[in-house]
PDB file of C-alpha atoms in Angstrom:
ATOM      1  CA  GLU A   1       6.560 -50.092 -63.203  1.00 86.00           C
ATOM      2  CA  VAL A   2       5.573 -46.577 -64.186  1.00 91.00           C
ATOM      3  CA  GLN A   3       2.011 -45.545 -63.461  1.00 95.00           C
ATOM      4  CA  LEU A   4       0.375 -42.402 -64.816  1.00 96.00           C
ATOM      5  CA  VAL A   5      -2.839 -40.888 -63.462  1.00 96.00           C
ATOM      6  CA  GLU A   6      -4.573 -37.992 -65.209  1.00 97.00           C
ATOM      7  CA  SER A   7      -6.948 -35.624 -63.467  1.00 97.00           C
ATOM      8  CA  GLY A   8      -8.536 -32.210 -63.926  1.00 98.00           C
ATOM      9  CA  GLY A   9     -10.961 -32.915 -66.730  1.00 98.00           C
ATOM     10  CA  GLY A  10     -14.582 -31.894 -66.680  1.00 98.00           C
ATOM     11  CA  LEU A  11     -17.279 -29.821 -68.326  1.00 98.00           C
ATOM     12  CA  VAL A  12     -16.447 -26.258 -69.325  1.00 98.00           C
ATOM     13  CA  GLN A  13     -18.067 -23.611 -71.507  1.00 98.00           C
ATOM     14  CA  VAL A  14     -16.573 -22.264 -74.715  1.00 98.00           C
ATOM     15  CA  GLY A  15     -13.769 -19.840 -73.904  1.00 98.00           C
ATOM     16  CA  GLY A  16     -13.145 -21.326 -70.485  1.00 98.00           C
ATOM     17  CA  SER A  17     -10.020 -22.912 -69.036  1.00 98.00           C
ATOM     18  CA  LEU A  18      -8.973 -26.171 -67.435  1.00 98.00           C
ATOM     19  CA  ARG A  19      -5.695 -27.458 -66.069  1.00 98.00           C
ATOM     20  CA  LEU A  20      -4.985 -31.148 -66.494  1.00 98.00           C
ATOM     21  CA  SER A  21      -2.522 -32.972 -64.261  1.00 97.00           C
ATOM     22  CA  CYS A  22      -0.552 -36.144 -64.860  1.00 96.00           C
ATOM     23  CA  ALA A  23       0.960 -37.695 -61.736  1.00 95.00           C
ATOM     24  CA  ALA A  24       3.688 -40.267 -62.295  1.00 91.00           C
ATOM     25  CA  SER A  25       4.969 -42.941 -59.939  1.00 93.00           C
ATOM     26  CA  GLY A  26       7.804 -45.406 -60.362  1.00 90.00           C
ATOM     27  CA  PHE A  27       9.543 -42.867 -62.610  1.00 81.00           C
ATOM     28  CA  THR A  28      13.307 -43.469 -62.553  1.00 80.00           C
ATOM     29  CA  PHE A  29      14.406 -42.519 -66.068  1.00 79.00           C
ATOM     30  CA  ASP A  30      17.309 -40.161 -66.716  1.00 82.00           C
ATOM     31  CA  ASP A  31      16.080 -39.257 -70.188  1.00 88.00           C
ATOM     32  CA  TYR A  32      12.431 -39.180 -71.173  1.00 89.00           C
ATOM     33  CA  ALA A  33       9.687 -37.471 -73.071  1.00 92.00           C
ATOM     34  CA  ILE A  34       6.202 -36.800 -71.717  1.00 93.00           C
ATOM     35  CA  GLY A  35       3.343 -36.144 -74.081  1.00 95.00           C
ATOM     36  CA  TRP A  36      -0.309 -35.181 -73.895  1.00 97.00           C
ATOM     37  CA  PHE A  37      -2.658 -36.841 -76.379  1.00 97.00           C
ATOM     38  CA  ARG A  38      -6.356 -36.653 -77.038  1.00 97.00           C
ATOM     39  CA  GLN A  39      -8.892 -38.817 -78.787  1.00 97.00           C
ATOM     40  CA  ALA A  40     -12.394 -37.754 -79.755  1.00 97.00           C
ATOM     41  CA  PRO A  41     -15.119 -40.220 -80.780  1.00 92.00           C
ATOM     42  CA  GLY A  42     -14.582 -41.434 -84.326  1.00 94.00           C
ATOM     43  CA  LYS A  43     -11.173 -39.786 -84.630  1.00 95.00           C
ATOM     44  CA  GLU A  44      -7.594 -40.998 -84.374  1.00 94.00           C
ATOM     45  CA  ARG A  45      -5.460 -40.263 -81.351  1.00 95.00           C
ATOM     46  CA  GLU A  46      -3.700 -36.909 -81.722  1.00 95.00           C
ATOM     47  CA  LYS A  47      -0.507 -35.645 -80.116  1.00 95.00           C
ATOM     48  CA  VAL A  48      -1.316 -32.348 -78.420  1.00 97.00           C
ATOM     49  CA  SER A  49       1.900 -31.396 -76.622  1.00 97.00           C
ATOM     50  CA  CYS A  50       5.224 -32.819 -75.497  1.00 94.00           C
ATOM     51  CA  ILE A  51       8.215 -32.048 -73.276  1.00 91.00           C
ATOM     52  CA  SER A  52      11.592 -33.723 -73.771  1.00 89.00           C
ATOM     53  CA  SER A  53      14.372 -33.982 -71.189  1.00 85.00           C
ATOM     54  CA  SER A  54      16.928 -34.338 -73.977  1.00 83.00           C
ATOM     55  CA  ASP A  55      16.753 -30.710 -75.079  1.00 81.00           C
ATOM     56  CA  GLY A  56      14.058 -29.193 -72.865  1.00 81.00           C
ATOM     57  CA  SER A  57      11.963 -28.346 -75.888  1.00 84.00           C
ATOM     58  CA  THR A  58       8.194 -28.302 -76.071  1.00 88.00           C
ATOM     59  CA  TYR A  59       5.817 -29.173 -78.874  1.00 94.00           C
ATOM     60  CA  TYR A  60       2.239 -28.102 -79.540  1.00 96.00           C
ATOM     61  CA  SER A  61      -0.047 -29.144 -82.331  1.00 96.00           C
ATOM     62  CA  ASP A  62      -1.273 -26.425 -84.664  1.00 96.00           C
ATOM     63  CA  SER A  63      -4.801 -26.809 -83.339  1.00 96.00           C
ATOM     64  CA  VAL A  64      -3.820 -25.843 -79.767  1.00 98.00           C
ATOM     65  CA  LYS A  65      -0.758 -23.636 -80.266  1.00 97.00           C
ATOM     66  CA  GLY A  66      -1.100 -20.373 -78.372  1.00 98.00           C
ATOM     67  CA  ARG A  67      -3.943 -21.714 -76.221  1.00 98.00           C
ATOM     68  CA  PHE A  68      -2.448 -24.736 -74.417  1.00 98.00           C
ATOM     69  CA  PHE A  69       0.711 -24.679 -72.306  1.00 97.00           C
ATOM     70  CA  MET A  70       2.588 -27.622 -70.837  1.00 95.00           C
ATOM     71  CA  SER A  71       4.702 -27.471 -67.687  1.00 92.00           C
ATOM     72  CA  SER A  72       6.313 -29.842 -65.201  1.00 86.00           C
ATOM     73  CA  GLU A  73       6.962 -29.970 -61.481  1.00 84.00           C
ATOM     74  CA  ASN A  74       9.749 -32.495 -61.087  1.00 75.00           C
ATOM     75  CA  ALA A  75       9.722 -32.553 -57.274  1.00 77.00           C
ATOM     76  CA  LYS A  76       6.148 -33.858 -57.408  1.00 79.00           C
ATOM     77  CA  ASN A  77       6.609 -36.038 -60.506  1.00 86.00           C
ATOM     78  CA  THR A  78       3.747 -34.172 -62.114  1.00 91.00           C
ATOM     79  CA  VAL A  79       3.177 -32.553 -65.482  1.00 93.00           C
ATOM     80  CA  TYR A  80       0.380 -30.153 -66.353  1.00 95.00           C
ATOM     81  CA  LEU A  81      -1.513 -29.031 -69.398  1.00 97.00           C
ATOM     82  CA  GLN A  82      -3.032 -25.574 -69.031  1.00 98.00           C
ATOM     83  CA  MET A  83      -5.899 -25.293 -71.510  1.00 98.00           C
ATOM     84  CA  ASN A  84      -7.226 -21.823 -72.310  1.00 98.00           C
ATOM     85  CA  SER A  85      -9.783 -20.421 -74.747  1.00 98.00           C
ATOM     86  CA  LEU A  86     -11.370 -23.829 -75.076  1.00 98.00           C
ATOM     87  CA  LYS A  87     -13.384 -24.690 -78.168  1.00 98.00           C
ATOM     88  CA  PRO A  88     -15.979 -27.420 -78.779  1.00 97.00           C
ATOM     89  CA  GLU A  89     -13.480 -29.243 -81.002  1.00 97.00           C
ATOM     90  CA  ASP A  90     -11.225 -29.655 -77.952  1.00 98.00           C
ATOM     91  CA  THR A  91     -13.748 -32.136 -76.548  1.00 98.00           C
ATOM     92  CA  ALA A  92     -11.959 -35.476 -76.142  1.00 98.00           C
ATOM     93  CA  VAL A  93     -10.439 -37.901 -73.695  1.00 98.00           C
ATOM     94  CA  TYR A  94      -6.991 -36.596 -72.803  1.00 98.00           C
ATOM     95  CA  TYR A  95      -4.116 -38.953 -72.004  1.00 98.00           C
ATOM     96  CA  CYS A  96      -0.576 -38.470 -70.799  1.00 97.00           C
ATOM     97  CA  ALA A  97       2.161 -40.828 -71.955  1.00 96.00           C
ATOM     98  CA  VAL A  98       5.868 -41.389 -71.365  1.00 94.00           C
ATOM     99  CA  ILE A  99       8.838 -42.561 -73.389  1.00 91.00           C
ATOM    100  CA  GLY A 100      11.456 -43.810 -70.927  1.00 89.00           C
ATOM    101  CA  SER A 101      14.490 -43.066 -73.066  1.00 88.00           C
ATOM    102  CA  SER A 102      16.080 -40.285 -75.069  1.00 86.00           C
ATOM    103  CA  TRP A 103      13.476 -38.763 -77.374  1.00 87.00           C
ATOM    104  CA  PHE A 104      12.766 -35.493 -79.117  1.00 88.00           C
ATOM    105  CA  CYS A 105       9.331 -33.968 -79.292  1.00 89.00           C
ATOM    106  CA  SER A 106       9.932 -32.932 -82.883  1.00 87.00           C
ATOM    107  CA  HIS A 107       9.487 -36.564 -83.959  1.00 86.00           C
ATOM    108  CA  GLU A 108       6.191 -37.327 -85.609  1.00 84.00           C
ATOM    109  CA  TYR A 109       3.841 -39.522 -83.600  1.00 85.00           C
ATOM    110  CA  GLU A 110       3.717 -42.986 -85.183  1.00 84.00           C
ATOM    111  CA  GLY A 111       1.403 -44.680 -82.689  1.00 84.00           C
ATOM    112  CA  ASN A 112       3.544 -47.258 -80.899  1.00 86.00           C
ATOM    113  CA  GLU A 113       6.609 -45.461 -79.542  1.00 89.00           C
ATOM    114  CA  TYR A 114       5.268 -44.406 -76.112  1.00 91.00           C
ATOM    115  CA  ASP A 115       5.930 -46.934 -73.355  1.00 92.00           C
ATOM    116  CA  TYR A 116       3.396 -45.951 -70.677  1.00 95.00           C
ATOM    117  CA  TRP A 117      -0.098 -44.474 -70.791  1.00 96.00           C
ATOM    118  CA  GLY A 118      -2.583 -43.192 -68.259  1.00 97.00           C
ATOM    119  CA  GLN A 119      -6.283 -44.052 -68.277  1.00 97.00           C
ATOM    120  CA  GLY A 120      -7.375 -40.646 -69.534  1.00 97.00           C
ATOM    121  CA  THR A 121      -9.571 -37.808 -68.329  1.00 98.00           C
ATOM    122  CA  GLN A 122     -12.639 -36.509 -70.154  1.00 98.00           C
ATOM    123  CA  VAL A 123     -12.762 -32.889 -71.292  1.00 98.00           C
ATOM    124  CA  THR A 124     -16.085 -31.625 -72.617  1.00 98.00           C
ATOM    125  CA  VAL A 125     -16.451 -28.106 -74.012  1.00 98.00           C
ATOM    126  CA  SER A 126     -20.052 -26.990 -74.308  1.00 96.00           C
ATOM    127  CA  SER A 127     -21.356 -24.252 -76.590  1.00 88.00           C
TER     128      SER A 127
END
């Protein structure tokens, strides 16, 4: 069974940077999509970024575009989310998730299509 473990969260000041990591084990899929999500108190879960093996494309939400960058290191079964120019509204629990089949990041997030989720890592941006 796939397991996902996020790390790298913490407390950072406005304008600072963090790099989140998502380490995967038991990952044997030929086609997949890996997404980063976040959920702040009182708000719905939001798709932040995504990478798809089907076309190699990436996706970023409008709120983080130009500030956040997703990358992968396949040899280590790890994906990263580099977060720059952080704002207080970026404060949330960040999760990574996997779809273990062919998928395109251009699809809208409906809430039940991702197969595996990590436990999350807290990011707090202080002003």
